[in-house]
Amino acid sequence: MTRPPNQSDHASEPEVASAADEIAGLRSENTGLRELIARLQTQVAELERRLGLDSSNSGKPPSSDGLKKPARVRSLREPSGKIAGGQKGHPGKTLCQVETPDTVVDHYPAACARCGSPLTAAMATSHGARQVFDLPEPQPLFVTEHRAHICSCARCGTPTQAAFPEGVAAPVQYGNRICAFVVYLLHGHFLPEDRLAELMADLFGVSLVPATIARMSRSCADRLHSFTQAVRECVNGAKVKHLDETGFRLGGKTQWLHIASSALLTCYRVCATRGSLWADVVGTVVHDHWKPYYTMKGVLHALCNAHHLRELKALIEIDQEDWARKMQILLRRACHATNLARQRGVTLKPRLIARIERRYDAIVAEGLAFHQAQPALRRAQRRGGKPRRIGHNLLLRLDQRRGDVLRFLSDPDVPFTNNQAERDARMMKLRQKISGGFRAKASAEDFAVIRSVLSTAKKQGWNILHTLMQDSGKLILSLQTA
């Protein structure tokens, strides 16, 4: 016999509605927690990726590796299989005896090594020679007095004074050689002014104060400014030039040093903004895919493949993307082929270039297909474009800028990397580490002018001190005849 239904067995309508609301709230909360977990997982993956980046697989400088970096961060270069040290046939550099030494010190034996009889200088029959190269003892400053005599005319009695040589403008002043030496240590080796003054006093007995050193730097920069303008025009008109920029501190604010260089020329300029691009540039510009460079008109572009290799290395080691390994191998082999062709004085065969390009396109297509099959990333913010993975962004660049990435294949004058500009930019980082930033804009501009001269002189093979002692006219003439 069944029991009649009890009214308490059925929930009331308010209770049902309350339970439904609670379930809806839990579902909404669950959805929010799922989204939060997804965002946190994305952030954790990004942070883990950042921890895996160092100077060998990203654009981070070696100094950012810190004290916990491995004993040797793996280089992008592949092992050559050669033994360490100088290779067979490499021209060595060592001291050689000179025919006319500055000083000769004679040594004679006092007694016979066999019987002990006394020996004299007159008994010498031959000699052995060994030469010691050393610096001379510091000498007092060499002082030259210029006397501008006054002569009275025998006819009219008018006194006429001779003119002092050009550059001799004060009763007492330092000569060009001391100024060149000071400027070279200040801007060539980045010695702070106080330490430079101490060095000059200890080694040469020359007492300088920071204000005097600053005046020497200003005078040298003013004298060589025209030369740097000539260098800039030559770089702008060169067939291939390298562009880069790096930040530094000036008066507590960030300023930018822009670099335009070639294998034989270097030009620096100081700008308040990073986007202040070089004007009147023609030919091919090699850079690291900083997008404002693509606003330059009338130039061809070539991208730095050293940056690509580092990014590919991170995708291989951290993200485990197989297409990146294939692209890395292809770019390395293409670089090797162009280097061999350049050494032989020939260009790559069109058939080989076409083969490399087909392989390049196939790898890019494989990579794009891989990323399109990946689940979409959640957008961190409501605004902005659709988020993409690091490897996807690199693939789009390799696809859209294919001609700029592979320009080194068809043009022998275009290098595989932008290392030339990066080497020329490195000295600013050295200056910041050793001497810090600048207090005044004039000091930074003087630094840019003198560093342009020093870098160009080294590339041209000129004597540094002699270059710093010359005026702009003679240096421009040497530049034109080089």
Tab-separated table of C-alpha atoms in Angstrom:
chain	number	residue	atom	x	y	z
A	1	MET	CA	0.000	0.000	0.000
A	2	THR	CA	1.574	3.300	-1.057
A	3	ARG	CA	1.841	6.275	1.152
A	4	PRO	CA	0.025	9.358	-0.081
A	5	PRO	CA	2.345	12.129	-1.240
A	6	ASN	CA	3.307	14.582	1.392
A	7	GLN	CA	3.430	18.274	0.623
A	8	SER	CA	6.907	18.462	2.210
A	9	ASP	CA	8.306	16.089	-0.442
A	10	HIS	CA	8.008	18.778	-3.085
A	11	ALA	CA	10.135	21.935	-2.867
A	12	SER	CA	8.332	25.139	-3.043
A	13	GLU	CA	8.662	27.413	-6.009
A	14	PRO	CA	10.817	29.970	-4.101
A	15	GLU	CA	13.243	27.212	-3.117
A	16	VAL	CA	13.503	25.998	-6.712
A	17	ALA	CA	14.129	29.529	-7.932
A	18	SER	CA	16.764	30.026	-5.231
A	19	ALA	CA	18.530	26.806	-6.185
A	20	ALA	CA	18.479	27.793	-9.865
A	21	ASP	CA	19.956	31.162	-9.040
A	22	GLU	CA	22.664	29.503	-6.950
A	23	ILE	CA	23.504	27.103	-9.796
A	24	ALA	CA	23.661	29.983	-12.263
A	25	GLY	CA	25.932	31.887	-9.897
A	26	LEU	CA	28.216	28.878	-9.498
A	27	ARG	CA	28.360	28.426	-13.250
A	28	SER	CA	29.223	32.096	-13.731
A	29	GLU	CA	31.864	31.882	-11.008
A	30	ASN	CA	33.241	28.715	-12.595
A	31	THR	CA	33.469	30.452	-15.966
A	32	GLY	CA	35.297	33.388	-14.389
A	33	LEU	CA	37.709	31.043	-12.589
A	34	ARG	CA	38.397	29.199	-15.825
A	35	GLU	CA	39.203	32.474	-17.555
A	36	LEU	CA	41.417	33.507	-14.639
A	37	ILE	CA	43.264	30.180	-14.742
A	38	ALA	CA	43.771	30.549	-18.491
A	39	ARG	CA	45.166	34.060	-18.056
A	40	LEU	CA	47.439	32.915	-15.239
A	41	GLN	CA	48.667	29.977	-17.290
A	42	THR	CA	49.459	32.352	-20.133
A	43	GLN	CA	51.320	34.669	-17.758
A	44	VAL	CA	53.262	31.781	-16.214
A	45	ALA	CA	54.258	30.539	-19.668
A	46	GLU	CA	55.404	34.044	-20.618
A	47	LEU	CA	57.405	34.441	-17.395
A	48	GLU	CA	59.005	31.031	-17.838
A	49	ARG	CA	59.930	32.017	-21.379
A	50	ARG	CA	61.502	35.232	-20.153
A	51	LEU	CA	63.563	33.275	-17.630
A	52	GLY	CA	64.910	31.189	-20.493
A	53	LEU	CA	66.076	34.203	-22.502
A	54	ASP	CA	69.679	35.381	-22.371
A	55	SER	CA	72.113	37.181	-24.648
A	56	SER	CA	72.513	34.109	-26.893
A	57	ASN	CA	68.839	33.678	-27.844
A	58	SER	CA	67.442	37.215	-27.684
A	59	GLY	CA	68.395	40.839	-28.088
A	60	LYS	CA	69.384	41.158	-24.432
A	61	PRO	CA	72.937	42.454	-23.851
A	62	PRO	CA	75.530	40.103	-22.293
A	63	SER	CA	75.600	42.265	-19.164
A	64	SER	CA	71.994	41.260	-18.464
A	65	ASP	CA	73.009	37.619	-17.989
A	66	GLY	CA	74.162	38.514	-14.482
A	67	LEU	CA	76.577	36.693	-12.218
A	68	LYS	CA	74.603	33.436	-12.395
A	69	LYS	CA	75.139	33.015	-16.118
A	70	PRO	CA	76.788	29.788	-17.300
A	71	ALA	CA	80.534	29.658	-17.682
A	72	ARG	CA	80.145	30.150	-21.426
A	73	VAL	CA	76.904	31.155	-23.073
A	74	ARG	CA	76.675	29.251	-26.323
A	75	SER	CA	77.485	31.389	-29.314
A	76	LEU	CA	75.543	31.469	-32.561
A	77	ARG	CA	78.696	30.284	-34.294
A	78	GLU	CA	78.977	26.603	-35.029
A	79	PRO	CA	82.150	24.708	-34.025
A	80	SER	CA	84.715	24.851	-36.829
A	81	GLY	CA	86.626	21.749	-35.745
A	82	LYS	CA	89.902	23.684	-35.683
A	83	ILE	CA	92.245	23.727	-32.724
A	84	ALA	CA	92.250	26.801	-30.513
A	85	GLY	CA	94.805	29.524	-31.137
A	86	GLY	CA	96.546	30.794	-34.241
A	87	GLN	CA	96.001	28.738	-37.372
A	88	LYS	CA	98.644	27.484	-39.772
A	89	GLY	CA	99.682	30.253	-42.146
A	90	HIS	CA	98.458	33.027	-39.864
A	91	PRO	CA	100.960	35.938	-39.893
A	92	GLY	CA	102.227	36.287	-36.348
A	93	LYS	CA	103.250	39.519	-34.676
A	94	THR	CA	106.242	39.607	-32.391
A	95	LEU	CA	109.090	41.913	-31.418
A	96	CYS	CA	111.989	42.055	-33.854
A	97	GLN	CA	115.404	43.547	-33.270
A	98	VAL	CA	116.088	46.937	-34.834
A	99	GLU	CA	119.260	47.793	-36.724
A	100	THR	CA	119.901	51.069	-34.895
A	101	PRO	CA	119.076	50.870	-31.185
A	102	ASP	CA	118.833	54.090	-29.202
A	103	THR	CA	121.327	52.937	-26.557
A	104	VAL	CA	124.020	50.252	-26.576
A	105	VAL	CA	125.338	48.825	-23.293
A	106	ASP	CA	128.489	46.680	-23.650
A	107	HIS	CA	129.188	43.826	-21.263
A	108	TYR	CA	132.600	42.129	-21.060
A	109	PRO	CA	133.659	39.048	-19.115
A	110	ALA	CA	135.953	39.738	-16.163
A	111	ALA	CA	138.023	36.549	-16.362
A	112	CYS	CA	138.607	33.547	-18.581
A	113	ALA	CA	136.116	30.790	-18.000
A	114	ARG	CA	138.913	28.127	-18.256
A	115	CYS	CA	142.061	29.461	-16.583
A	116	GLY	CA	140.749	32.514	-14.754
A	117	SER	CA	143.092	35.016	-16.454
A	118	PRO	CA	141.781	38.619	-16.501
A	119	LEU	CA	140.102	39.816	-19.708
A	120	THR	CA	139.752	43.352	-21.154
A	121	ALA	CA	137.577	45.039	-23.769
A	122	ALA	CA	140.448	45.032	-26.252
A	123	MET	CA	140.378	41.223	-26.273
A	124	ALA	CA	136.765	41.086	-27.628
A	125	THR	CA	136.398	39.115	-30.870
A	126	SER	CA	132.596	39.010	-31.301
A	127	HIS	CA	129.392	39.588	-29.384
A	128	GLY	CA	125.822	38.430	-28.936
A	129	ALA	CA	123.013	41.004	-28.891
A	130	ARG	CA	119.713	41.130	-27.035
A	131	GLN	CA	117.419	44.144	-27.195
A	132	VAL	CA	115.011	45.405	-24.527
A	133	PHE	CA	112.088	47.574	-25.621
A	134	ASP	CA	110.887	49.986	-22.962
A	135	LEU	CA	109.373	53.419	-22.520
A	136	PRO	CA	111.703	56.366	-21.942
A	137	GLU	CA	111.775	58.163	-18.630
A	138	PRO	CA	109.110	60.897	-18.438
A	139	GLN	CA	110.679	64.190	-19.436
A	140	PRO	CA	109.692	67.713	-18.385
A	141	LEU	CA	107.314	69.435	-20.757
A	142	PHE	CA	108.936	70.651	-23.946
A	143	VAL	CA	108.239	74.394	-23.952
A	144	THR	CA	108.414	76.398	-27.168
A	145	GLU	CA	108.372	80.174	-26.888
A	146	HIS	CA	107.089	82.101	-29.886
A	147	ARG	CA	108.444	85.638	-30.101
A	148	ALA	CA	106.649	88.007	-32.428
A	149	HIS	CA	109.231	90.718	-32.982
A	150	ILE	CA	108.390	94.322	-33.656
A	151	CYS	CA	110.375	96.070	-36.346
A	152	SER	CA	110.463	99.802	-37.013
A	153	CYS	CA	110.441	100.945	-40.585
A	154	ALA	CA	113.648	102.778	-41.549
A	155	ARG	CA	111.677	104.998	-43.902
A	156	CYS	CA	108.611	106.089	-41.933
A	157	GLY	CA	109.381	104.749	-38.466
A	158	THR	CA	106.147	102.761	-38.175
A	159	PRO	CA	106.505	99.746	-35.864
A	160	THR	CA	105.211	96.444	-37.309
A	161	GLN	CA	104.807	93.290	-35.270
A	162	ALA	CA	105.063	89.786	-36.729
A	163	ALA	CA	102.011	87.522	-36.522
A	164	PHE	CA	101.977	84.586	-34.163
A	165	PRO	CA	101.468	81.147	-35.732
A	166	GLU	CA	97.906	79.945	-36.157
A	167	GLY	CA	96.643	78.356	-32.969
A	168	VAL	CA	99.020	80.245	-30.692
A	169	ALA	CA	96.470	82.560	-29.129
A	170	ALA	CA	97.352	82.848	-25.436
A	171	PRO	CA	100.411	83.806	-23.382
A	172	VAL	CA	100.498	80.239	-22.045
A	173	GLN	CA	98.724	77.201	-23.498
A	174	TYR	CA	99.059	73.483	-24.075
A	175	GLY	CA	100.188	72.180	-27.446
A	176	ASN	CA	98.308	70.078	-29.960
A	177	ARG	CA	99.992	66.832	-28.960
A	178	ILE	CA	98.938	67.072	-25.318
A	179	CYS	CA	95.411	68.020	-26.371
A	180	ALA	CA	95.222	65.083	-28.778
A	181	PHE	CA	96.502	62.702	-26.099
A	182	VAL	CA	93.953	63.950	-23.567
A	183	VAL	CA	91.047	63.802	-26.040
A	184	TYR	CA	92.021	60.282	-27.085
A	185	LEU	CA	92.032	59.017	-23.493
A	186	LEU	CA	88.816	60.892	-22.710
A	187	HIS	CA	86.735	59.764	-25.693
A	188	GLY	CA	88.723	56.806	-26.986
A	189	HIS	CA	89.131	54.983	-23.683
A	190	PHE	CA	86.356	56.724	-21.722
A	191	LEU	CA	88.457	57.818	-18.748
A	192	PRO	CA	86.530	60.141	-16.420
A	193	GLU	CA	87.972	63.637	-16.238
A	194	ASP	CA	89.197	63.311	-12.644
A	195	ARG	CA	90.996	60.048	-13.321
A	196	LEU	CA	92.404	61.433	-16.568
A	197	ALA	CA	93.852	64.420	-14.713
A	198	GLU	CA	95.412	62.045	-12.185
A	199	LEU	CA	96.901	59.908	-14.950
A	200	MET	CA	98.468	62.894	-16.727
A	201	ALA	CA	100.025	64.082	-13.483
A	202	ASP	CA	101.404	60.644	-12.542
A	203	LEU	CA	102.819	59.676	-15.926
A	204	PHE	CA	103.846	62.977	-17.484
A	205	GLY	CA	103.882	65.529	-14.693
A	206	VAL	CA	101.185	67.589	-16.446
A	207	SER	CA	98.769	69.244	-14.036
A	208	LEU	CA	95.287	69.479	-15.517
A	209	VAL	CA	91.894	70.268	-14.059
A	210	PRO	CA	88.555	68.945	-15.364
A	211	ALA	CA	87.650	72.364	-16.777
A	212	THR	CA	90.818	72.375	-18.903
A	213	ILE	CA	90.068	68.863	-20.166
A	214	ALA	CA	86.546	69.934	-21.112
A	215	ARG	CA	87.930	72.935	-23.037
A	216	MET	CA	90.315	70.655	-24.927
A	217	SER	CA	87.414	68.391	-25.874
A	218	ARG	CA	85.284	71.335	-27.012
A	219	SER	CA	88.130	72.833	-29.065
A	220	CYS	CA	88.864	69.511	-30.772
A	221	ALA	CA	85.176	68.907	-31.569
A	222	ASP	CA	84.788	72.388	-33.062
A	223	ARG	CA	87.867	71.886	-35.238
A	224	LEU	CA	86.719	68.476	-36.540
A	225	HIS	CA	83.008	69.214	-36.945
A	226	SER	CA	83.290	69.855	-40.691
A	227	PHE	CA	84.997	66.508	-41.153
A	228	THR	CA	82.124	64.657	-39.485
A	229	GLN	CA	79.698	66.418	-41.835
A	230	ALA	CA	81.740	65.160	-44.778
A	231	VAL	CA	81.702	61.642	-43.313
A	232	ARG	CA	77.930	61.849	-42.938
A	233	GLU	CA	77.501	62.783	-46.595
A	234	CYS	CA	79.740	59.890	-47.650
A	235	VAL	CA	77.784	57.423	-45.517
A	236	ASN	CA	74.455	58.702	-46.840
A	237	GLY	CA	75.639	58.185	-50.398
A	238	ALA	CA	77.247	54.778	-49.829
A	239	LYS	CA	75.726	51.807	-51.610
A	240	VAL	CA	75.227	49.908	-48.331
A	241	LYS	CA	75.103	51.433	-44.877
A	242	HIS	CA	74.264	50.106	-41.428
A	243	LEU	CA	71.813	51.895	-39.125
A	244	ASP	CA	71.208	51.474	-35.422
A	245	GLU	CA	70.398	53.514	-32.315
A	246	THR	CA	71.028	53.212	-28.596
A	247	GLY	CA	69.838	55.156	-25.576
A	248	PHE	CA	71.904	56.988	-22.984
A	249	ARG	CA	71.330	59.398	-20.114
A	250	LEU	CA	71.788	63.138	-20.487
A	251	GLY	CA	70.981	65.349	-17.521
A	252	GLY	CA	68.853	62.598	-16.000
A	253	LYS	CA	66.788	62.126	-19.183
A	254	THR	CA	66.965	59.536	-21.941
A	255	GLN	CA	68.541	60.644	-25.193
A	256	TRP	CA	69.429	58.656	-28.291
A	257	LEU	CA	72.661	58.129	-30.175
A	258	HIS	CA	71.998	57.304	-33.835
A	259	ILE	CA	74.624	55.389	-35.788
A	260	ALA	CA	75.145	55.311	-39.548
A	261	SER	CA	78.240	53.432	-40.644
A	262	SER	CA	79.945	51.380	-43.299
A	263	ALA	CA	83.088	49.274	-43.371
A	264	LEU	CA	85.267	52.415	-43.653
A	265	LEU	CA	83.142	55.225	-42.166
A	266	THR	CA	81.244	55.952	-38.961
A	267	CYS	CA	78.926	58.837	-38.165
A	268	TYR	CA	77.172	59.495	-34.843
A	269	ARG	CA	74.587	62.084	-33.896
A	270	VAL	CA	72.672	62.879	-30.706
A	271	CYS	CA	68.864	63.179	-30.841
A	272	ALA	CA	66.175	63.764	-28.249
A	273	THR	CA	63.887	61.116	-29.789
A	274	ARG	CA	64.516	57.654	-31.087
A	275	GLY	CA	62.388	58.258	-34.179
A	276	SER	CA	64.577	61.042	-35.589
A	277	LEU	CA	65.692	59.215	-38.744
A	278	TRP	CA	68.601	60.021	-41.039
A	279	ALA	CA	67.755	62.218	-44.028
A	280	ASP	CA	68.999	62.169	-47.636
A	281	VAL	CA	69.885	58.477	-47.487
A	282	VAL	CA	70.102	56.391	-50.655
A	283	GLY	CA	71.106	52.819	-51.452
A	284	THR	CA	70.520	49.883	-49.121
A	285	VAL	CA	70.111	50.253	-45.369
A	286	VAL	CA	70.820	47.302	-43.081
A	287	HIS	CA	68.921	47.367	-39.786
A	288	ASP	CA	67.228	45.210	-37.160
A	289	HIS	CA	63.600	45.615	-38.329
A	290	TRP	CA	62.803	48.662	-36.257
A	291	LYS	CA	59.598	49.651	-38.042
A	292	PRO	CA	60.230	53.427	-38.389
A	293	TYR	CA	63.125	52.594	-40.733
A	294	TYR	CA	60.527	51.424	-43.242
A	295	THR	CA	59.202	54.984	-43.483
A	296	MET	CA	62.440	56.052	-45.192
A	297	LYS	CA	61.862	56.819	-48.855
A	298	GLY	CA	64.010	55.818	-51.808
A	299	VAL	CA	66.016	53.065	-50.097
A	300	LEU	CA	66.176	49.285	-50.109
A	301	HIS	CA	66.127	47.378	-46.833
A	302	ALA	CA	68.134	44.425	-45.548
A	303	LEU	CA	67.348	42.836	-42.206
A	304	CYS	CA	69.883	41.609	-39.654
A	305	ASN	CA	69.839	37.812	-39.672
A	306	ALA	CA	71.841	37.608	-36.451
A	307	HIS	CA	68.673	38.827	-34.727
A	308	HIS	CA	66.681	36.156	-36.539
A	309	LEU	CA	69.096	33.414	-35.490
A	310	ARG	CA	68.838	34.454	-31.852
A	311	GLU	CA	65.044	34.498	-31.988
A	312	LEU	CA	65.018	31.110	-33.703
A	313	LYS	CA	67.321	29.719	-31.028
A	314	ALA	CA	64.833	30.749	-28.326
A	315	LEU	CA	61.973	29.130	-30.250
A	316	ILE	CA	63.997	25.916	-30.523
A	317	GLU	CA	65.169	25.748	-26.904
A	318	ILE	CA	62.135	27.157	-25.091
A	319	ASP	CA	59.081	26.738	-27.325
A	320	GLN	CA	60.187	23.496	-29.021
A	321	GLU	CA	59.048	24.613	-32.507
A	322	ASP	CA	60.531	22.348	-35.160
A	323	TRP	CA	60.144	24.773	-38.065
A	324	ALA	CA	62.527	27.152	-36.263
A	325	ARG	CA	65.261	24.490	-36.248
A	326	LYS	CA	64.863	24.007	-40.009
A	327	MET	CA	64.960	27.764	-40.661
A	328	GLN	CA	68.050	28.158	-38.484
A	329	ILE	CA	69.876	25.462	-40.464
A	330	LEU	CA	68.823	27.033	-43.772
A	331	LEU	CA	69.989	30.536	-42.831
A	332	ARG	CA	73.325	29.200	-41.556
A	333	ARG	CA	73.941	27.281	-44.765
A	334	ALA	CA	72.931	30.275	-46.891
A	335	CYS	CA	75.350	32.478	-44.939
A	336	HIS	CA	78.140	29.918	-45.387
A	337	ALA	CA	77.493	29.708	-49.121
A	338	THR	CA	77.598	33.487	-49.578
A	339	ASN	CA	80.796	33.767	-47.521
A	340	LEU	CA	82.520	31.170	-49.700
A	341	ALA	CA	81.343	32.922	-52.845
A	342	ARG	CA	82.554	36.270	-51.535
A	343	GLN	CA	85.984	34.819	-50.729
A	344	ARG	CA	86.244	33.483	-54.273
A	345	GLY	CA	85.129	36.781	-55.761
A	346	VAL	CA	82.013	35.335	-57.394
A	347	THR	CA	78.267	35.536	-56.835
A	348	LEU	CA	75.879	32.750	-55.956
A	349	LYS	CA	74.453	30.854	-58.899
A	350	PRO	CA	70.800	31.725	-59.653
A	351	ARG	CA	69.881	28.039	-59.383
A	352	LEU	CA	71.237	27.868	-55.820
A	353	ILE	CA	69.459	31.111	-54.857
A	354	ALA	CA	66.161	29.744	-56.223
A	355	ARG	CA	66.671	26.515	-54.291
A	356	ILE	CA	67.269	28.383	-51.032
A	357	GLU	CA	64.221	30.567	-51.634
A	358	ARG	CA	61.982	27.539	-52.279
A	359	ARG	CA	63.164	25.893	-49.089
A	360	TYR	CA	62.639	29.171	-47.233
A	361	ASP	CA	59.055	29.437	-48.466
A	362	ALA	CA	58.331	25.818	-47.535
A	363	ILE	CA	59.586	26.301	-43.969
A	364	VAL	CA	57.574	29.503	-43.536
A	365	ALA	CA	54.443	27.751	-44.811
A	366	GLU	CA	55.064	24.870	-42.395
A	367	GLY	CA	55.447	27.260	-39.501
A	368	LEU	CA	52.317	29.221	-40.356
A	369	ALA	CA	50.312	26.006	-40.603
A	370	PHE	CA	51.641	24.939	-37.209
A	371	HIS	CA	50.560	28.182	-35.532
A	372	GLN	CA	47.189	28.276	-37.232
A	373	ALA	CA	46.482	24.854	-35.749
A	374	GLN	CA	47.289	26.064	-32.228
A	375	PRO	CA	44.452	27.142	-29.898
A	376	ALA	CA	43.812	30.868	-29.963
A	377	LEU	CA	45.344	32.954	-27.215
A	378	ARG	CA	43.032	34.781	-24.879
A	379	ARG	CA	43.104	38.521	-25.232
A	380	ALA	CA	44.548	40.166	-22.129
A	381	GLN	CA	42.754	43.443	-22.839
A	382	ARG	CA	39.559	44.316	-24.628
A	383	ARG	CA	41.310	46.663	-27.008
A	384	GLY	CA	44.073	45.818	-29.447
A	385	GLY	CA	44.546	43.263	-32.163
A	386	LYS	CA	44.336	39.533	-31.925
A	387	PRO	CA	47.199	38.256	-29.748
A	388	ARG	CA	49.790	36.034	-31.429
A	389	ARG	CA	52.601	33.841	-30.183
A	390	ILE	CA	56.248	34.945	-30.460
A	391	GLY	CA	56.977	32.400	-33.168
A	392	HIS	CA	53.900	33.446	-35.150
A	393	ASN	CA	55.048	37.082	-35.139
A	394	LEU	CA	58.503	36.058	-36.359
A	395	LEU	CA	56.967	33.950	-39.131
A	396	LEU	CA	54.879	36.847	-40.341
A	397	ARG	CA	57.986	39.013	-40.484
A	398	LEU	CA	59.930	36.346	-42.382
A	399	ASP	CA	57.003	36.001	-44.785
A	400	GLN	CA	56.185	39.669	-45.356
A	401	ARG	CA	59.845	40.825	-45.453
A	402	ARG	CA	61.173	37.859	-47.418
A	403	GLY	CA	63.117	40.005	-49.889
A	404	ASP	CA	64.768	41.999	-47.107
A	405	VAL	CA	65.726	38.866	-45.163
A	406	LEU	CA	67.343	37.198	-48.192
A	407	ARG	CA	68.802	40.273	-49.883
A	408	PHE	CA	72.329	39.101	-49.008
A	409	LEU	CA	71.893	36.207	-51.467
A	410	SER	CA	71.582	38.340	-54.598
A	411	ASP	CA	73.673	41.374	-53.584
A	412	PRO	CA	77.273	40.546	-52.562
A	413	ASP	CA	77.668	43.974	-50.953
A	414	VAL	CA	74.873	43.297	-48.448
A	415	PRO	CA	76.119	41.434	-45.350
A	416	PHE	CA	74.273	38.671	-43.535
A	417	THR	CA	74.025	40.693	-40.299
A	418	ASN	CA	73.974	44.237	-38.977
A	419	ASN	CA	76.948	43.536	-36.715
A	420	GLN	CA	78.853	46.516	-38.119
A	421	ALA	CA	76.397	49.004	-36.615
A	422	GLU	CA	76.172	47.026	-33.367
A	423	ARG	CA	79.954	47.100	-32.982
A	424	ASP	CA	79.926	50.845	-33.622
A	425	ALA	CA	77.130	51.310	-31.047
A	426	ARG	CA	78.847	49.245	-28.361
A	427	MET	CA	81.262	52.028	-27.413
A	428	MET	CA	78.385	54.096	-25.970
A	429	LYS	CA	77.552	51.260	-23.587
A	430	LEU	CA	81.198	51.026	-22.581
A	431	ARG	CA	81.237	54.761	-21.948
A	432	GLN	CA	78.154	54.487	-19.734
A	433	LYS	CA	79.643	51.635	-17.710
A	434	ILE	CA	82.961	53.424	-17.176
A	435	SER	CA	82.056	57.107	-16.944
A	436	GLY	CA	78.252	57.201	-16.709
A	437	GLY	CA	76.068	59.592	-18.658
A	438	PHE	CA	76.407	63.243	-19.638
A	439	ARG	CA	75.425	66.378	-17.766
A	440	ALA	CA	75.225	68.790	-20.696
A	441	LYS	CA	74.070	68.358	-24.286
A	442	ALA	CA	77.207	70.066	-25.591
A	443	SER	CA	79.355	67.370	-23.977
A	444	ALA	CA	77.307	64.606	-25.612
A	445	GLU	CA	77.545	66.303	-29.012
A	446	ASP	CA	81.324	66.708	-28.622
A	447	PHE	CA	81.511	63.020	-27.793
A	448	ALA	CA	79.563	62.110	-30.939
A	449	VAL	CA	81.826	64.257	-33.151
A	450	ILE	CA	85.104	62.957	-31.741
A	451	ARG	CA	83.940	59.338	-31.693
A	452	SER	CA	82.984	59.701	-35.359
A	453	VAL	CA	86.544	60.806	-36.085
A	454	LEU	CA	88.166	58.087	-33.953
A	455	SER	CA	86.087	55.263	-35.423
A	456	THR	CA	86.594	56.454	-38.992
A	457	ALA	CA	90.348	56.875	-38.427
A	458	LYS	CA	90.663	53.305	-37.131
A	459	LYS	CA	88.727	51.930	-40.094
A	460	GLN	CA	90.890	53.929	-42.488
A	461	GLY	CA	94.112	52.845	-40.754
A	462	TRP	CA	95.152	56.378	-39.805
A	463	ASN	CA	97.352	57.268	-36.853
A	464	ILE	CA	94.997	58.331	-34.070
A	465	LEU	CA	97.077	61.103	-32.475
A	466	HIS	CA	98.066	62.517	-35.845
A	467	THR	CA	94.389	62.526	-36.885
A	468	LEU	CA	93.300	64.401	-33.755
A	469	MET	CA	95.997	67.032	-34.384
A	470	GLN	CA	94.853	67.741	-37.964
A	471	ASP	CA	92.213	70.197	-39.111
A	472	SER	CA	89.083	69.179	-40.983
A	473	GLY	CA	90.345	70.275	-44.398
A	474	LYS	CA	93.325	67.924	-44.427
A	475	LEU	CA	91.243	65.026	-43.098
A	476	ILE	CA	88.562	65.558	-45.745
A	477	LEU	CA	91.272	65.531	-48.414
A	478	SER	CA	92.659	62.280	-46.968
A	479	LEU	CA	89.130	60.841	-46.976
A	480	GLN	CA	88.622	61.736	-50.639
A	481	THR	CA	91.932	60.201	-51.705
A	482	ALA	CA	91.507	57.021	-49.625
